[in-house]
mmCIF file of C-alpha atoms and ligand atoms in Angstrom:
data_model
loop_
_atom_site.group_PDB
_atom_site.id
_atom_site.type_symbol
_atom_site.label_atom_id
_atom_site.label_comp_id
_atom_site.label_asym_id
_atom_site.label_seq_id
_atom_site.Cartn_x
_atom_site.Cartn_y
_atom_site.Cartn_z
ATOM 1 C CA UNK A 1 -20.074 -21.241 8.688
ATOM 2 C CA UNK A 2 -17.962 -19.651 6.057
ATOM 3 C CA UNK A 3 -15.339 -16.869 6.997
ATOM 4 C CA UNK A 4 -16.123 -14.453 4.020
ATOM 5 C CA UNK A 5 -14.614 -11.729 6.498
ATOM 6 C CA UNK A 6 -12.095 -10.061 4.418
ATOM 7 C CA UNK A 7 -9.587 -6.518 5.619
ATOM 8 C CA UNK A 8 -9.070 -3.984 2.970
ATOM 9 C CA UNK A 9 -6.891 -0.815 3.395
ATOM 10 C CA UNK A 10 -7.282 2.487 1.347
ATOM 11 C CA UNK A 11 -11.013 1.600 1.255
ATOM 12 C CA UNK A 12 -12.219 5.370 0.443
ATOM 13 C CA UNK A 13 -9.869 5.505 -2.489
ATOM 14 C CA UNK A 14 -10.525 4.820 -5.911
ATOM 15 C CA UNK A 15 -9.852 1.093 -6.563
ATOM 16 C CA UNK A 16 -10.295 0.267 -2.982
ATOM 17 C CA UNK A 17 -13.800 1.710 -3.149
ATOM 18 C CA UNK A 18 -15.106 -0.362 -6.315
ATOM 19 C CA UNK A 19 -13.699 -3.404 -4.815
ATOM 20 C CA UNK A 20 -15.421 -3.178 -2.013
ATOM 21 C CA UNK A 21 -18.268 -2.284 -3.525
ATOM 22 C CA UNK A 22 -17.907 -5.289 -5.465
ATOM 23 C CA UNK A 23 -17.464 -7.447 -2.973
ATOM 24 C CA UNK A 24 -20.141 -6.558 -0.780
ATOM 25 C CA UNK A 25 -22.280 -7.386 -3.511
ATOM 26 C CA UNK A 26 -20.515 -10.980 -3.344
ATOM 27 C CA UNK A 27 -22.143 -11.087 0.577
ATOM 28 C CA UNK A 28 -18.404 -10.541 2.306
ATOM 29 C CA UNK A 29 -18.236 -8.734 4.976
ATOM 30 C CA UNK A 30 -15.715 -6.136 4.360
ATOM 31 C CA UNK A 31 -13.775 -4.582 7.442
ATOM 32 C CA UNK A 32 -11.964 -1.290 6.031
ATOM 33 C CA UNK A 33 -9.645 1.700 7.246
ATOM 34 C CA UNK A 34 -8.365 4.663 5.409
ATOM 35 C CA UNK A 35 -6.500 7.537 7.006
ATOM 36 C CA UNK A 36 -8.629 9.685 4.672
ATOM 37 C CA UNK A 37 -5.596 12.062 3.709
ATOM 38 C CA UNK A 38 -5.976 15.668 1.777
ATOM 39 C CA UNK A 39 -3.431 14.291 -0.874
ATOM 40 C CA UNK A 40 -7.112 14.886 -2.969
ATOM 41 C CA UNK A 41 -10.649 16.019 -2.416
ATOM 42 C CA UNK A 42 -11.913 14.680 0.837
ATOM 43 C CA UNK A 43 -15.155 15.111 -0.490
ATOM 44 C CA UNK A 44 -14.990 12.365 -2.797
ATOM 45 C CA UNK A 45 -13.231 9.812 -0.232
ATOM 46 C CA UNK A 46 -16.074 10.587 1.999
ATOM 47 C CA UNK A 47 -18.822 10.336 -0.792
ATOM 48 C CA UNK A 48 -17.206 6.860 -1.390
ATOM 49 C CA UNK A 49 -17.298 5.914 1.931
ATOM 50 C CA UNK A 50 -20.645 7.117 2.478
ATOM 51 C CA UNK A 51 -22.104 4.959 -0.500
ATOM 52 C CA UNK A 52 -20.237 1.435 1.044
ATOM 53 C CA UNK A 53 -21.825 2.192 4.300
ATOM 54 C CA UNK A 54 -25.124 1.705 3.434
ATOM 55 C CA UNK A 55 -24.254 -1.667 3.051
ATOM 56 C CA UNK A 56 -24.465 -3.856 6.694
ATOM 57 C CA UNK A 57 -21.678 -5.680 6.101
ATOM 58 C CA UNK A 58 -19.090 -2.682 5.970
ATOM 59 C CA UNK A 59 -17.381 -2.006 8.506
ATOM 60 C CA UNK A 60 -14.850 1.430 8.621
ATOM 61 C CA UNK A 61 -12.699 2.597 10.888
ATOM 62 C CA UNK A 62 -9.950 5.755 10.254
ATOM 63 C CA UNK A 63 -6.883 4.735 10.840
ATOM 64 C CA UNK A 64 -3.691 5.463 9.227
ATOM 65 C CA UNK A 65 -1.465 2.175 8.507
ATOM 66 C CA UNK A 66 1.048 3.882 10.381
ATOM 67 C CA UNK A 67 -0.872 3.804 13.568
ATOM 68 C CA UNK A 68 0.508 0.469 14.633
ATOM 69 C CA UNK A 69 -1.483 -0.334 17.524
ATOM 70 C CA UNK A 70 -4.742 0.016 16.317
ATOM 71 C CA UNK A 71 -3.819 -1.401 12.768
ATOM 72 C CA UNK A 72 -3.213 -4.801 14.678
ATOM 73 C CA UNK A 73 -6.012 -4.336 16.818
ATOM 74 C CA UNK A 74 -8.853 -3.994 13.631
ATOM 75 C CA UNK A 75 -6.873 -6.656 11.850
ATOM 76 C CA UNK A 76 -7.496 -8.762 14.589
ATOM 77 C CA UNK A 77 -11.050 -7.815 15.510
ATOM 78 C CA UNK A 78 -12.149 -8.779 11.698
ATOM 79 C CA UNK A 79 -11.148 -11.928 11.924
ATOM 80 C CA UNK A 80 -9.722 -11.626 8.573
ATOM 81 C CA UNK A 81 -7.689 -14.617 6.991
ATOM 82 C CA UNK A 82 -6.877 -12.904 3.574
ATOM 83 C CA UNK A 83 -5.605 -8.756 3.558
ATOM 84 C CA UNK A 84 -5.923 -6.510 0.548
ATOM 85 C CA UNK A 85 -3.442 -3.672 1.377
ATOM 86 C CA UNK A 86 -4.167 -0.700 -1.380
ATOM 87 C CA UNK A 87 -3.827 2.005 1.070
ATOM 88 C CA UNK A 88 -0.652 3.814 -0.653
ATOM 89 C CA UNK A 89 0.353 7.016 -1.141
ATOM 90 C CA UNK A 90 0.103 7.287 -5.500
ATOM 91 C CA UNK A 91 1.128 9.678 -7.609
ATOM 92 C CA UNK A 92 4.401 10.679 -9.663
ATOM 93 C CA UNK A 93 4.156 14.527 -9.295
ATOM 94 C CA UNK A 94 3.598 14.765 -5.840
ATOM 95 C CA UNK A 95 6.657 12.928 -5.076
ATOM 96 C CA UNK A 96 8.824 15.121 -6.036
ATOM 97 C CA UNK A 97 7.081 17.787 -3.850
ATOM 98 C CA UNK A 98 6.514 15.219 -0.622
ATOM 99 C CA UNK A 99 9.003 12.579 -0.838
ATOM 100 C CA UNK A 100 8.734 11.719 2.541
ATOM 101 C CA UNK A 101 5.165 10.709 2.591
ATOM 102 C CA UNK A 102 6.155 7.956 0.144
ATOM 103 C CA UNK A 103 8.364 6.258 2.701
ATOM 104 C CA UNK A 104 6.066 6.391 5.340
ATOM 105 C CA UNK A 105 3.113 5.612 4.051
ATOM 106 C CA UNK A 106 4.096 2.722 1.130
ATOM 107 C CA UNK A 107 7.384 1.554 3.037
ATOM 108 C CA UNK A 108 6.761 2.106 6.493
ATOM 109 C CA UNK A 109 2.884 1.267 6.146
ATOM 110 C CA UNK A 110 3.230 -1.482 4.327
ATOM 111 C CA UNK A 111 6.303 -3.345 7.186
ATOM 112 C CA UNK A 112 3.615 -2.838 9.190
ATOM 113 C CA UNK A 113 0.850 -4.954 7.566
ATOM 114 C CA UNK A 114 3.386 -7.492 7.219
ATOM 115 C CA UNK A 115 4.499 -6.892 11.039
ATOM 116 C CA UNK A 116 0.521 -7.209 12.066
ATOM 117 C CA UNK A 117 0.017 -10.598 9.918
ATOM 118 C CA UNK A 118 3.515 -11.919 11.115
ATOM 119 C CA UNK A 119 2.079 -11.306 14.884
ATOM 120 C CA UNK A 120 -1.447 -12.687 14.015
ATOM 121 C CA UNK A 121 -0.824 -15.671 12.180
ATOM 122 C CA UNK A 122 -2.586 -14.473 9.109
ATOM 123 C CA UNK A 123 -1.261 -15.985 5.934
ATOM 124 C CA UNK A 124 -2.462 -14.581 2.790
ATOM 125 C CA UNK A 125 -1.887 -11.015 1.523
ATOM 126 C CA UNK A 126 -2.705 -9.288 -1.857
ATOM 127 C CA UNK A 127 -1.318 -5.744 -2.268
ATOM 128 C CA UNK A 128 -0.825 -2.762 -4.573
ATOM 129 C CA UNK A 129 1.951 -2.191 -6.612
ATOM 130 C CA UNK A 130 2.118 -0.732 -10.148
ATOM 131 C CA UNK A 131 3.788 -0.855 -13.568
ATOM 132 C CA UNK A 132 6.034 2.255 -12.426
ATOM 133 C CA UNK A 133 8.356 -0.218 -11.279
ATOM 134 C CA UNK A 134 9.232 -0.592 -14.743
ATOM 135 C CA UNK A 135 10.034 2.824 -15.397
ATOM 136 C CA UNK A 136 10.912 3.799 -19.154
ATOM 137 C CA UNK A 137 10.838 -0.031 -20.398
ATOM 138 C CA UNK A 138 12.351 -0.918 -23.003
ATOM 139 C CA UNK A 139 9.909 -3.911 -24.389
ATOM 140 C CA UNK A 140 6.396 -3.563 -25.651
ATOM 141 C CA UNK A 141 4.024 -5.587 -24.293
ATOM 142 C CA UNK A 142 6.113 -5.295 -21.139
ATOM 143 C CA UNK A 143 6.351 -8.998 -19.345
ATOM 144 C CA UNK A 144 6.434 -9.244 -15.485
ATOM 145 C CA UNK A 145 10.243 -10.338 -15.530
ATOM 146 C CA UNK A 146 11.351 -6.835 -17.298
ATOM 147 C CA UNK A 147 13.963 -5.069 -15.016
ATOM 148 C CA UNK A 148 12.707 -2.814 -11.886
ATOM 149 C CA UNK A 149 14.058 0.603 -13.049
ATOM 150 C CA UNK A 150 12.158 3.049 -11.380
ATOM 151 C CA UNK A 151 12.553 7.011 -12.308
ATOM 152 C CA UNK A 152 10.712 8.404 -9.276
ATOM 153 C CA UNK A 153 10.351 7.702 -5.504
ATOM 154 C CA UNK A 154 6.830 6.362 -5.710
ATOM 155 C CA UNK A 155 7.712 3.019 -8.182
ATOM 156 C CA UNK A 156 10.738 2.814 -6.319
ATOM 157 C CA UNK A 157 8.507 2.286 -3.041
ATOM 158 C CA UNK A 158 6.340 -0.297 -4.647
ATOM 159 C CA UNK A 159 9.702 -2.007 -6.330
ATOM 160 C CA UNK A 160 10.780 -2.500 -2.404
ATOM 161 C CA UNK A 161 7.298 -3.594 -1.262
ATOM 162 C CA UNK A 162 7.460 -6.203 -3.523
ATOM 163 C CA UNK A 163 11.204 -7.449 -2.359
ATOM 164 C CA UNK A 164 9.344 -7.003 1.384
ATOM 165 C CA UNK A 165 6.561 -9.413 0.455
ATOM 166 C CA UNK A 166 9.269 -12.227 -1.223
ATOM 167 C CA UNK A 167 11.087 -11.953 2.269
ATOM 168 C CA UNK A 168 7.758 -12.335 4.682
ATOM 169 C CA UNK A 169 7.234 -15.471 2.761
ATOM 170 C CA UNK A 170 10.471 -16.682 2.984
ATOM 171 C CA UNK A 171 10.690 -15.972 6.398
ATOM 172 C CA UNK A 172 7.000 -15.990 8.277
ATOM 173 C CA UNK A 173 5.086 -18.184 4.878
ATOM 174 C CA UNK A 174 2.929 -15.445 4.196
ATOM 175 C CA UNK A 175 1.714 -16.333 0.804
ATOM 176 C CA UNK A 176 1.036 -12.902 -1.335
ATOM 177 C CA UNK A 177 0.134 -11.831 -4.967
ATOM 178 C CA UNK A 178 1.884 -8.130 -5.861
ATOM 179 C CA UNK A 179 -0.732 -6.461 -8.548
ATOM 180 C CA UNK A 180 0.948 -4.232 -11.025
ATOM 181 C CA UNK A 181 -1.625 -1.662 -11.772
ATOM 182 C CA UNK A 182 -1.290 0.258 -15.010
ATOM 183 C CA UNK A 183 -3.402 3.501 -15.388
ATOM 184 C CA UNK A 184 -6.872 2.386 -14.030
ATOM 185 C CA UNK A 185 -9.622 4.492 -14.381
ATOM 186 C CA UNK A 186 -13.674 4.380 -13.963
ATOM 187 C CA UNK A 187 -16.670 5.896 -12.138
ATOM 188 C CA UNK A 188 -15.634 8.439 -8.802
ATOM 189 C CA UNK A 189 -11.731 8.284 -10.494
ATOM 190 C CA UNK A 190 -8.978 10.010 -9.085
ATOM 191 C CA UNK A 191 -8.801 13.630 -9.689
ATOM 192 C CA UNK A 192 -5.056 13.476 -10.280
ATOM 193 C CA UNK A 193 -5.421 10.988 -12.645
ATOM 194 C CA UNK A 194 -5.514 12.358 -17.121
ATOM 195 C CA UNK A 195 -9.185 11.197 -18.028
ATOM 196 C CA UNK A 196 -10.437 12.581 -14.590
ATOM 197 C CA UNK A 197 -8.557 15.596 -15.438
ATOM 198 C CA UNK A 198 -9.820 16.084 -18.957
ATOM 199 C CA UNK A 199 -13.385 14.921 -17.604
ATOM 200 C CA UNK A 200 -12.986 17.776 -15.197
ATOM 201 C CA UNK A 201 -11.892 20.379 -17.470
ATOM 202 C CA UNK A 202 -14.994 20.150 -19.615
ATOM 203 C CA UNK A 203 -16.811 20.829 -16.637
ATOM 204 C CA UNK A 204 -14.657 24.087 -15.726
ATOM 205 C CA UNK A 205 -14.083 24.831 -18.680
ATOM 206 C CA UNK A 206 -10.186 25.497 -17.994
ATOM 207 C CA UNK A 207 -7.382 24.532 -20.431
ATOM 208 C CA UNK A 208 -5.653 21.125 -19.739
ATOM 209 C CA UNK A 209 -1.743 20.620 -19.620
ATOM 210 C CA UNK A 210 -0.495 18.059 -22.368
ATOM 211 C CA UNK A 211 2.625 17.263 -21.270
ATOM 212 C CA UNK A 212 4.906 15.543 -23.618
ATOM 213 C CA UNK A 213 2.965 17.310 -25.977
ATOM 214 C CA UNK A 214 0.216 14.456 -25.626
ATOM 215 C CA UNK A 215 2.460 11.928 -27.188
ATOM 216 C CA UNK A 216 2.740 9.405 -24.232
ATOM 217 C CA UNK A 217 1.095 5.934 -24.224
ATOM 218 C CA UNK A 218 -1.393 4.701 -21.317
ATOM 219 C CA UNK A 219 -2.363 1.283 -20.852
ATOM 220 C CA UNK A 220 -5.725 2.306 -19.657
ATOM 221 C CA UNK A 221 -7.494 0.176 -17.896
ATOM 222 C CA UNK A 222 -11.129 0.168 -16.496
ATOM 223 C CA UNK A 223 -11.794 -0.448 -12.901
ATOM 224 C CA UNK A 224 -13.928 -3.068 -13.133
ATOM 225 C CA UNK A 225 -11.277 -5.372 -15.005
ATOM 226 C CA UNK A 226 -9.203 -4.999 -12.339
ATOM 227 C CA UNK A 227 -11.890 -5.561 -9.537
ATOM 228 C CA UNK A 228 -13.026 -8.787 -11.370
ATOM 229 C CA UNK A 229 -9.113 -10.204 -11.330
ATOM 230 C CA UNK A 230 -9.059 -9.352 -7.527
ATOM 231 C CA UNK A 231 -11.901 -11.413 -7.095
ATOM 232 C CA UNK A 232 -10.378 -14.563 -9.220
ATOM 233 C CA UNK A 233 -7.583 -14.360 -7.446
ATOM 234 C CA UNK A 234 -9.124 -13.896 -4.281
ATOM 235 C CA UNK A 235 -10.719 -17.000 -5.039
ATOM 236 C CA UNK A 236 -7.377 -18.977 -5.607
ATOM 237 C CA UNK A 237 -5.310 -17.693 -2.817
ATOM 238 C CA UNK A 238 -6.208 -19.894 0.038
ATOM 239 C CA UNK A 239 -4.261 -22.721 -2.164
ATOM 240 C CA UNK A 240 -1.680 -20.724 -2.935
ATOM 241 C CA UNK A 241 1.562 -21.417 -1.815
ATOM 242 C CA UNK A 242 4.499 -18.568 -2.597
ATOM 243 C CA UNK A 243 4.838 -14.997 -3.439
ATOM 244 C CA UNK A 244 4.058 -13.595 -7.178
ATOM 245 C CA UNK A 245 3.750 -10.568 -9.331
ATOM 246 C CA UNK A 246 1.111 -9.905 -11.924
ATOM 247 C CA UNK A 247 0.679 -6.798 -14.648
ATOM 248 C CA UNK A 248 -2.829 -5.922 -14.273
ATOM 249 C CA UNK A 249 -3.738 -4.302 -17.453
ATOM 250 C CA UNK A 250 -5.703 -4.430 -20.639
ATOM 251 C CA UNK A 251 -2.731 -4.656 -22.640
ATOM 252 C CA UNK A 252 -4.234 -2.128 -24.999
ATOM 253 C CA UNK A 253 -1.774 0.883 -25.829
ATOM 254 C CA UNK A 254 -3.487 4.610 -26.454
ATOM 255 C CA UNK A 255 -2.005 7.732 -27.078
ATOM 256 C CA UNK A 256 -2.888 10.677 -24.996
ATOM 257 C CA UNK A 257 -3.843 12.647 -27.917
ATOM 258 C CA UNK A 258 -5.742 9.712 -29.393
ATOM 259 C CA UNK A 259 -7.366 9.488 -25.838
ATOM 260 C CA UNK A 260 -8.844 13.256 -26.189
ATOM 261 C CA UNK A 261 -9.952 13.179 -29.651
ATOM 262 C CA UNK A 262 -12.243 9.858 -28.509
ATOM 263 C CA UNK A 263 -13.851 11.990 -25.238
ATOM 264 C CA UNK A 264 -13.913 15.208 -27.897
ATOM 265 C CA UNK A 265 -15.841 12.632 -30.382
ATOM 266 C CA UNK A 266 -17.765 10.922 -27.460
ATOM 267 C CA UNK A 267 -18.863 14.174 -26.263
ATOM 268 C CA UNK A 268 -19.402 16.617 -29.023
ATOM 269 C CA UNK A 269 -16.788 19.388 -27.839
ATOM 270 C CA UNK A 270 -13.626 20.155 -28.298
ATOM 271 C CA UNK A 271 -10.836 19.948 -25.115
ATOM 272 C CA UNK A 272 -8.755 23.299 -24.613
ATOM 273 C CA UNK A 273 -4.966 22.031 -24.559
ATOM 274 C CA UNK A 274 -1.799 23.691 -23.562
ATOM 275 C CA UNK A 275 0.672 21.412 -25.095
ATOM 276 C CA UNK A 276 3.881 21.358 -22.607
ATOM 277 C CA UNK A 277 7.018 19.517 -22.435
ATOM 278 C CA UNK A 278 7.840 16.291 -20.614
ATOM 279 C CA UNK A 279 7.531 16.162 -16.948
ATOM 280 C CA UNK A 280 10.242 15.133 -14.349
ATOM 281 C CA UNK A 281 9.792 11.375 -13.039
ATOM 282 C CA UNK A 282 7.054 10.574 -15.985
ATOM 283 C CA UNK A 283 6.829 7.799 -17.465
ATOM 284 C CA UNK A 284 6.931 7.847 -21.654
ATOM 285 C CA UNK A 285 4.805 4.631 -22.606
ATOM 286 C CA UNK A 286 3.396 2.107 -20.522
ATOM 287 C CA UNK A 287 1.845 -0.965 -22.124
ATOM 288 C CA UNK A 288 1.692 -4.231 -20.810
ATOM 289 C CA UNK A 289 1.271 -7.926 -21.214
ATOM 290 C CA UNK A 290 -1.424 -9.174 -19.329
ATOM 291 C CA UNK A 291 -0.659 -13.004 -20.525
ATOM 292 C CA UNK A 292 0.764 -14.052 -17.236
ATOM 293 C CA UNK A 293 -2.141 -13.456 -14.854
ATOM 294 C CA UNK A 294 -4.898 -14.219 -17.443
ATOM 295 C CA UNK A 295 -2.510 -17.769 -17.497
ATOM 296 C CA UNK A 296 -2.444 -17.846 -13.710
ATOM 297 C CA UNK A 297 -6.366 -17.186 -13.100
ATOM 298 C CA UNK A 298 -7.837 -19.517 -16.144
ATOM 299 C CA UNK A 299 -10.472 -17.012 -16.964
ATOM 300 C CA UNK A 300 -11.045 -15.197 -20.058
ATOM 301 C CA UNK A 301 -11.794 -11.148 -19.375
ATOM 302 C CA UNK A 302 -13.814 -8.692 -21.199
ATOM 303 C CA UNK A 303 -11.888 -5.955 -20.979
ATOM 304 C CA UNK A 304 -13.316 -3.096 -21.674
ATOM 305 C CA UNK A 305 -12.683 -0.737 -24.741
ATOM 306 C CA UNK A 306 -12.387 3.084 -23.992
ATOM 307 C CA UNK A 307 -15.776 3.929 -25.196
ATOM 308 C CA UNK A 308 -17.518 1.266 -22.832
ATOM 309 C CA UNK A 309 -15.245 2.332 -20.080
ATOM 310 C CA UNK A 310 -15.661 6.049 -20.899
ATOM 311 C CA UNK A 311 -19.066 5.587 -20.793
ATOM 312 C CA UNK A 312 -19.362 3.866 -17.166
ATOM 313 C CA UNK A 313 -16.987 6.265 -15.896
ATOM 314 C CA UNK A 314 -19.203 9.229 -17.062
ATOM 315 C CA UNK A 315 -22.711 7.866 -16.634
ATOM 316 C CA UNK A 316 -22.291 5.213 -13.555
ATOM 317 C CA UNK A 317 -24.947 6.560 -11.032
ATOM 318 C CA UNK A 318 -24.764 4.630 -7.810
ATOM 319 C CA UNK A 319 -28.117 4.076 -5.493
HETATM 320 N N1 NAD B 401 -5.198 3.997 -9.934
HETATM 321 C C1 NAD B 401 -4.146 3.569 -10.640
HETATM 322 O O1 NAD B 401 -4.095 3.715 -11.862
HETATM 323 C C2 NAD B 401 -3.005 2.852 -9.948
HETATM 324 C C3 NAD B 401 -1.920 2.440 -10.750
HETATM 325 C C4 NAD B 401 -0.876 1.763 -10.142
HETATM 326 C C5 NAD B 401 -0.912 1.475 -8.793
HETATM 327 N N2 NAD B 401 -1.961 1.909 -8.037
HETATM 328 C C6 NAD B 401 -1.942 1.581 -6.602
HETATM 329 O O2 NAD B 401 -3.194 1.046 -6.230
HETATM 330 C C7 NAD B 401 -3.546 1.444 -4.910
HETATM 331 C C8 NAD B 401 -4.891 2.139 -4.923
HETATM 332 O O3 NAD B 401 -4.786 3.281 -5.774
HETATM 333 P P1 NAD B 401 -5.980 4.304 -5.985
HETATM 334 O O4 NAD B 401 -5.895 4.784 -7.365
HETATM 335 O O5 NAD B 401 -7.232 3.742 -5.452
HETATM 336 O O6 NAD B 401 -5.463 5.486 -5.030
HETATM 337 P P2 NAD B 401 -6.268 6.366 -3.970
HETATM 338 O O7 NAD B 401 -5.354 7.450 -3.528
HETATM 339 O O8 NAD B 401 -7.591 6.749 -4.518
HETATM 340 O O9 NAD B 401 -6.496 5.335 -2.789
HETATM 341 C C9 NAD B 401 -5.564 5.118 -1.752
HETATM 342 C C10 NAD B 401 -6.303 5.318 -0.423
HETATM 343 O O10 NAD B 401 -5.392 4.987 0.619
HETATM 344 C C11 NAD B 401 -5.513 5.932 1.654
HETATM 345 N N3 NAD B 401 -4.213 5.963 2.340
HETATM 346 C C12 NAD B 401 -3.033 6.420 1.849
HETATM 347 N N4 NAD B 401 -2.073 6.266 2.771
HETATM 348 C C13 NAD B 401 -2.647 5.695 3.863
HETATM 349 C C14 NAD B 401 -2.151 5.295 5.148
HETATM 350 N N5 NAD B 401 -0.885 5.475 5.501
HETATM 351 N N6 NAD B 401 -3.022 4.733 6.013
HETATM 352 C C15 NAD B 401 -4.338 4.541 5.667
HETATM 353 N N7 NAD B 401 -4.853 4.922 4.477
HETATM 354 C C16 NAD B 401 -4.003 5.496 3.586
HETATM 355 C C17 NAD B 401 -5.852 7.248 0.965
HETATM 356 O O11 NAD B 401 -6.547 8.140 1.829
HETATM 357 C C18 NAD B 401 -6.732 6.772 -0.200
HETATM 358 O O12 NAD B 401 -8.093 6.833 0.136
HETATM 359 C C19 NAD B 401 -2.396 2.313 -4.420
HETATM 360 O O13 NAD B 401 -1.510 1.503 -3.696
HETATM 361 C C20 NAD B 401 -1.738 2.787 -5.706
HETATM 362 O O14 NAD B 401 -0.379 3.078 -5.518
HETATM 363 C C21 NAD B 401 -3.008 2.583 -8.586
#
């Protein structure tokens, strides 16, 4: 019978949520751990976790990646021959106010998912990274060989998980695709995240920071873009020899301000700002080329425009 067993960390965040969501749908059977940290709402990790696990084919078990012992033992018990690693700690404010959680969590962490498949024999790996690794670039649609010039802790953690991954498959042939996220967003988002924000502000009715006075770029991208990629690649890795980097992005740029006027039209109000100046560590424009893994994957994707997207992260209602 077919192994459709398949290990996923961070599985009560965000993007590790919707692909498991999506995958379950696909009939794997999905073996997940999250540490379930504060770093936002509980609440919503748990509401997450609490809509996989109707499904009989999820398996979930809290554990941080830095609990070595029993990371290795639930790799092992799933039987897993492919892990998706997005279990990270995100976020460009917060490291400047918990540094150290970036190195243990995305550095340490992530050595020892690489430790666990070194020790079990398990080949292919597909992880997190993200487009901060680019920092301030200085080319428009950025391309995956642009320099790594992180300006805060948390791209510089994903710029050294992707050096880690080129080394394991040097050294132990562990075969792995590094996925540069830019700003994805959708259904049960991040509450840290702008259009969560904003989308969370109407609610309260509170005043929302623009920092940079609103006149940074986003490469937004919706959630189920990126969970649709996964699953291409997913489907390619098993012949997959090496270790790669992809942008993961619409490769559509919007402005912030651009971005609220479109919810303000899209919802009939108008969004209380407090226009602010630019924040330490943040990153001016990111916008980038998707050509390489659209290339690499042979399959044309819809991505979605900000109204569709806007629209299936407001109305989404999951049974
Ligand atoms: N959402 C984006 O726009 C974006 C952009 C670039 C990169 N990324 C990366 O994609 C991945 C997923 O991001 P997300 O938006 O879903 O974030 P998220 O915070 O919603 O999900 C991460 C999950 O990992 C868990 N986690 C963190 N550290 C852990 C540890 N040590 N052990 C076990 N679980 C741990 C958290 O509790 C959380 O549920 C992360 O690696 C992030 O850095 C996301």
């Amino acid at each position: 019978m077919k192994n459709n067993n398949i290990f996923i960390t961070g599985v009560a965040g965000f993007i590790g949520f919707h692909l498991c969501y999506f995958l379950l749908k696909k009939n794997y059977r999905v073996f997940g751990i999250d540490n379930i940290n504060n770093y936002y709402s509980k609440d919503l990790k748990l509401k997450r976790l609490s809509i996989l696990k109707k499904n009989k084919n999820f398996y979930f078990k809290k554990i941080s990646l830095n609990d070595y012992t029993n990371l290795r033992k639930i790799i092992k018990y799933s039987k897993s021959k492919i892990i998706i690693n997005l279990a990270a700690q995100p976020g460009v404010r917060f490291s400047f106010i918990k540094p150290d959680q970036y190195i243990n969590y995305n550095i340490i962490g992530f050595f020892n998912i690489l430790r666990s498949m070194e020790e079990l024999k398990i080949k292919k790996l597909i992880y997190a990274s993200s487009s901060s690794i680019y920092g301030d670039a200085e080319k428009f649609p950025t391309k995956e060989y642009s320099k790594h010039k992180s300006i805060n802790l948390y791209g510089f953690t994903k710029t050294v998980n992707e050096s880690m991954a080129e080394l394991y498959n040097r050294m132990s042939d562990i075969d792995s695709y590094g996925l540069r996220f830019f700003t994805t967003y959708g259904s049960l988002g991040r509450p840290d995240m702008f259009i969560d924000k904003i989308l969370n502000s109407i609610i309260t009715k509170k005043k929302i920071y623009l920092y940079n006075k609103g006149k940074h770029t986003r490469d937004f991208t919706h959630v189920s873009n990126v969970v649709e990629i996964i699953f291409e690649l997913l489907k390619k890795i098993n012949n997959y020899k090496g270790s790669d980097n992809f942008n993961i992005c619409s490769s559509r740029k919007v402005s912030i301000l651009d971005l609220i006027k479109k919810i303000e039209r899209y919802k009939g109000i108008k969004i209380k700002t407090i226009k602010t100046g630019k924040q330490k560590g943040d990153m001016l424009n990111t916008y980038g080329s998707n050509k390489k893994i659209l290339k690499f994957i042979g399959k044309k994707i819809n991505f979605l425009n900000l109204e569709e997207g806007l629209k299936e992260t407001i109305f989404k209602k999951y049974e």
